Short mmCIF file of C-alpha atoms in Angstrom, two decimals:
data_model
loop_
_atom_site.label_atom_id
_atom_site.label_comp_id
_atom_site.label_asym_id
_atom_site.label_seq_id
_atom_site.Cartn_x
_atom_site.Cartn_y
_atom_site.Cartn_z
CA UNK A 453 -29.05 -3.15 28.79
CA UNK A 454 -30.10 -2.12 25.27
CA UNK A 455 -28.31 0.61 23.41
CA UNK A 456 -30.14 3.95 23.35
CA UNK A 457 -29.78 5.63 19.97
CA UNK A 458 -29.38 9.41 19.86
CA UNK A 459 -29.24 10.92 16.38
CA UNK A 460 -29.69 14.43 17.76
CA UNK A 461 -25.99 14.36 18.57
CA UNK A 462 -25.32 14.03 14.87
CA UNK A 463 -27.92 16.65 13.94
CA UNK A 464 -26.22 19.19 16.19
CA UNK A 465 -23.01 18.72 14.19
CA UNK A 466 -24.63 18.47 10.77
CA UNK A 467 -22.66 21.46 9.49
CA UNK A 468 -19.37 19.63 10.04
CA UNK A 469 -20.62 16.50 8.31
CA UNK A 470 -22.08 18.37 5.34
CA UNK A 471 -18.88 20.35 4.92
CA UNK A 472 -17.00 17.06 4.81
CA UNK A 473 -19.43 15.70 2.24
CA UNK A 474 -18.81 18.76 0.10
CA UNK A 475 -15.06 18.09 0.20
CA UNK A 476 -15.70 14.45 -0.70
CA UNK A 477 -17.68 15.47 -3.77
CA UNK A 478 -15.04 18.01 -4.79
CA UNK A 479 -12.27 15.44 -4.47
CA UNK A 480 -14.37 12.90 -6.37
CA UNK A 481 -15.09 15.21 -9.31
CA UNK A 482 -11.46 16.30 -9.57
CA UNK A 483 -10.26 12.70 -9.23
CA UNK A 484 -12.56 11.52 -12.01
CA UNK A 485 -11.39 14.38 -14.24
CA UNK A 486 -7.72 13.49 -13.72
CA UNK A 487 -8.42 9.78 -14.09
CA UNK A 488 -10.34 10.23 -17.34
CA UNK A 489 -7.68 12.52 -18.84
CA UNK A 490 -4.73 10.26 -17.95
CA UNK A 491 -6.74 7.11 -18.66
CA UNK A 492 -7.58 8.34 -22.14
CA UNK A 493 -3.88 8.83 -22.91
CA UNK A 494 -3.04 5.39 -21.52
CA UNK A 495 -5.79 3.75 -23.59
CA UNK A 496 -4.49 5.44 -26.74
CA UNK A 497 -0.98 4.21 -25.94
CA UNK A 498 -2.23 0.64 -25.41
CA UNK A 499 -4.09 0.74 -28.74
CA UNK A 500 -1.29 2.37 -30.72
CA UNK A 501 0.32 -0.92 -31.73
CA UNK A 502 3.78 0.43 -30.90
CA UNK A 503 5.63 -1.45 -28.19
CA UNK A 504 7.46 1.67 -27.07
CA UNK A 505 4.06 3.12 -26.14
CA UNK A 506 1.94 0.08 -25.30
CA UNK A 507 4.38 -1.62 -22.94
CA UNK A 508 4.89 1.35 -20.58
CA UNK A 509 1.12 1.88 -20.55
CA UNK A 510 0.58 -1.82 -19.78
CA UNK A 511 3.11 -1.69 -16.94
CA UNK A 512 1.41 1.39 -15.52
CA UNK A 513 -2.09 -0.07 -15.60
CA UNK A 514 -1.04 -3.42 -14.16
CA UNK A 515 0.92 -1.80 -11.33
CA UNK A 516 -1.85 0.53 -10.22
CA UNK A 517 -4.61 -2.04 -10.66
CA UNK A 518 -2.80 -4.53 -8.43
CA UNK A 519 -1.55 -2.39 -5.56
CA UNK A 520 -3.55 -1.05 -2.57
CA UNK A 521 -4.84 2.52 -2.99
CA UNK A 522 -3.96 3.39 0.62
CA UNK A 523 -0.29 2.82 -0.21
CA UNK A 524 -0.53 5.45 -2.94
CA UNK A 525 -2.14 7.93 -0.55
CA UNK A 526 0.69 7.44 1.93
CA UNK A 527 3.34 7.60 -0.78
CA UNK A 528 2.20 10.94 -2.18
CA UNK A 529 1.69 12.46 1.27
CA UNK A 530 4.63 10.99 3.19
CA UNK A 531 6.91 9.55 0.52
CA UNK A 532 7.38 12.59 -1.71
CA UNK A 533 8.72 14.82 1.12
CA UNK A 534 11.14 12.12 2.24
CA UNK A 535 12.33 11.09 -1.22
CA UNK A 536 12.26 14.37 -3.15
CA UNK A 537 11.59 17.12 -0.60
CA UNK A 538 8.24 17.85 -2.24
CA UNK A 539 5.44 18.42 0.25
CA UNK A 540 1.84 18.26 -0.94
CA UNK A 541 -1.16 19.44 1.07
CA UNK A 542 -3.67 16.70 1.94
CA UNK A 543 -6.06 17.58 -0.90
CA UNK A 544 -3.33 17.58 -3.55
CA UNK A 545 -1.83 14.32 -2.27
CA UNK A 546 -5.24 12.63 -2.18
CA UNK A 547 -6.09 13.93 -5.66
CA UNK A 548 -2.78 12.69 -7.08
CA UNK A 549 -3.30 9.25 -5.54
CA UNK A 550 -6.90 9.00 -6.68
CA UNK A 551 -6.39 10.36 -10.17
CA UNK A 552 -3.28 8.37 -10.99
CA UNK A 553 -4.66 5.08 -9.70
CA UNK A 554 -8.12 5.49 -11.21
CA UNK A 555 -6.50 6.32 -14.56
CA UNK A 556 -5.38 2.70 -14.80
CA UNK A 557 -8.97 1.49 -14.41
CA UNK A 558 -10.47 4.11 -16.71
CA UNK A 559 -7.86 3.21 -19.34
CA UNK A 560 -9.09 -0.38 -19.33
CA UNK A 561 -12.70 0.79 -19.53
CA UNK A 562 -11.90 2.91 -22.59
CA UNK A 563 -9.74 0.25 -24.24
CA UNK A 564 -12.31 -2.47 -23.63
CA UNK A 565 -15.10 -0.33 -25.06
CA UNK A 566 -13.17 0.43 -28.23
CA UNK A 567 -12.05 -3.18 -28.74
CA UNK A 568 -15.63 -4.39 -28.25
CA UNK A 569 -16.69 -2.75 -31.52
CA UNK A 570 -16.88 -5.43 -34.19
CA UNK A 571 -14.03 -5.66 -36.67
CA UNK A 572 -16.49 -5.24 -39.52
CA UNK A 573 -17.21 -1.69 -38.38
CA UNK A 574 -13.52 -0.82 -38.73
CA UNK A 575 -13.30 -2.44 -42.14
CA UNK A 576 -16.45 -0.69 -43.34
CA UNK A 577 -15.05 2.70 -42.33
CA UNK A 578 -11.76 2.03 -44.09
CA UNK A 579 -13.66 0.89 -47.19
CA UNK A 580 -15.35 4.30 -47.23
CA UNK A 581 -11.94 5.94 -47.29
CA UNK A 582 -11.99 7.20 -43.70
CA UNK A 583 -8.73 7.93 -41.94
CA UNK A 584 -8.13 6.55 -38.45
CA UNK A 585 -9.09 9.78 -36.69
CA UNK A 586 -12.32 10.22 -38.64
CA UNK A 587 -13.15 6.53 -38.31
CA UNK A 588 -12.77 6.71 -34.53
CA UNK A 589 -14.82 9.91 -34.28
CA UNK A 590 -17.68 8.97 -36.63
CA UNK A 591 -18.08 5.21 -36.17
CA UNK A 592 -16.09 3.60 -33.35
CA UNK A 593 -16.33 6.02 -30.43
CA UNK A 594 -20.14 6.54 -30.58
CA UNK A 595 -20.64 2.77 -30.33
CA UNK A 596 -17.89 2.29 -27.76
CA UNK A 597 -19.27 5.07 -25.55
CA UNK A 598 -22.59 3.27 -25.11
CA UNK A 599 -20.83 0.03 -24.20
CA UNK A 600 -18.44 1.59 -21.72
CA UNK A 601 -21.09 3.68 -19.94
CA UNK A 602 -21.95 1.07 -17.29
CA UNK A 603 -18.35 0.17 -16.31
CA UNK A 604 -17.44 3.86 -16.36
CA UNK A 605 -20.19 4.69 -13.87
CA UNK A 606 -19.24 1.72 -11.70
CA UNK A 607 -15.59 2.77 -11.64
CA UNK A 608 -16.58 6.35 -10.80
CA UNK A 609 -18.62 5.09 -7.84
CA UNK A 610 -15.63 3.09 -6.63
CA UNK A 611 -13.55 6.25 -6.80
CA UNK A 612 -16.09 8.14 -4.69
CA UNK A 613 -15.92 5.45 -2.02
CA UNK A 614 -12.11 5.40 -2.19
CA UNK A 615 -12.03 9.09 -1.21
CA UNK A 616 -12.67 7.93 2.36
CA UNK A 617 -9.00 6.88 2.52
CA UNK A 618 -8.08 10.57 2.41
CA UNK A 619 -9.05 10.67 6.10
CA UNK A 620 -5.69 8.99 6.76
CA UNK A 621 -4.05 12.19 5.47
CA UNK A 622 -6.15 14.39 7.78
CA UNK A 623 -8.07 15.73 4.80
CA UNK A 624 -11.44 16.99 5.99
CA UNK A 625 -13.67 14.79 3.86
CA UNK A 626 -16.73 12.91 5.13
CA UNK A 627 -15.00 10.20 7.17
CA UNK A 628 -12.55 12.60 8.78
CA UNK A 629 -15.43 14.91 9.68
CA UNK A 630 -17.27 11.93 11.15
CA UNK A 631 -14.23 11.08 13.25
CA UNK A 632 -14.18 14.64 14.58
CA UNK A 633 -17.86 14.40 15.54
CA UNK A 634 -17.31 11.03 17.22
CA UNK A 635 -14.59 12.47 19.43
CA UNK A 636 -17.01 15.23 20.49
CA UNK A 637 -20.17 13.17 20.96
CA UNK A 638 -18.96 9.60 21.66
CA UNK A 639 -21.71 8.38 19.33
CA UNK A 640 -19.89 6.32 16.66
CA UNK A 641 -22.88 4.15 15.76
CA UNK A 642 -25.11 7.10 14.99
CA UNK A 643 -22.42 9.08 13.20
CA UNK A 644 -21.26 6.27 10.92
CA UNK A 645 -24.84 5.19 10.25
CA UNK A 646 -25.57 8.70 8.99
CA UNK A 647 -22.37 8.64 6.92
CA UNK A 648 -23.46 5.38 5.29
CA UNK A 649 -26.84 6.95 4.57
CA UNK A 650 -25.23 10.01 2.98
CA UNK A 651 -23.08 7.90 0.66
CA UNK A 652 -26.08 5.77 -0.25
CA UNK A 653 -28.21 8.80 -1.12
CA UNK A 654 -25.46 10.38 -3.22
CA UNK A 655 -24.46 7.25 -5.13
CA UNK A 656 -27.97 5.88 -5.56
CA UNK A 657 -29.18 9.23 -6.89
CA UNK A 658 -26.22 9.38 -9.26
CA UNK A 659 -26.93 5.82 -10.47
CA UNK A 660 -30.55 6.71 -11.21
CA UNK A 661 -29.48 9.76 -13.20
CA UNK A 662 -26.93 7.67 -15.10
CA UNK A 663 -29.54 5.04 -15.95
CA UNK A 664 -31.95 7.74 -17.13
CA UNK A 665 -29.28 9.29 -19.36
CA UNK A 666 -28.31 5.88 -20.73
CA UNK A 667 -31.93 5.04 -21.53
CA UNK A 668 -32.41 8.42 -23.16
CA UNK A 669 -29.31 7.86 -25.25
CA UNK A 670 -30.57 4.46 -26.40
CA UNK A 671 -33.90 5.97 -27.41
CA UNK A 672 -32.17 8.75 -29.32
CA UNK A 673 -29.92 6.22 -31.07
CA UNK A 674 -32.90 4.12 -32.10
CA UNK A 675 -34.56 6.99 -33.92
#
């Protein structure tokens, strides 16, 4: 007997799913903000040339790049209360796990972009009498930003998809909302098909906007 699809079961619970999607987007934006802020500091530490700064930053990035994100979700939600008596609500625990882990990846994106600028650009700036701060602001960062745009967008998309792990903390994001609907409708195929479609629409639309902005930036730089 063939399976009979029924997407009306999902449509009747669209409010639950859309509310979950809203929480996913909120967690994603906040996670990217934390990751960028911490990642920027880590990249500066790696590039400082001082071992007392670069080595701790290296240890941080290597640890978080090579450990499963789900472990970090569990640690912030279950580990902190057990180890330190500090209890975080699901959103805060998920944000801490997302932001701190993604910072390691964003740090490498920033560091790679800056190091990709040719050495001659640095030497030319110094020959003009520019200090390090002015050299970075006027010459290095504008070039590095264009080169790191693609990996930055890719890493941001990975973060959005990683937010689904917050369902393990009973945070009401998209996957958790889908699980609730499944228990009410017994229609997992339809529900998770719609969830996949929602993520595709959001991320594909964001990728198109990013490509348009990148192309516009290239045209402006060529003038």
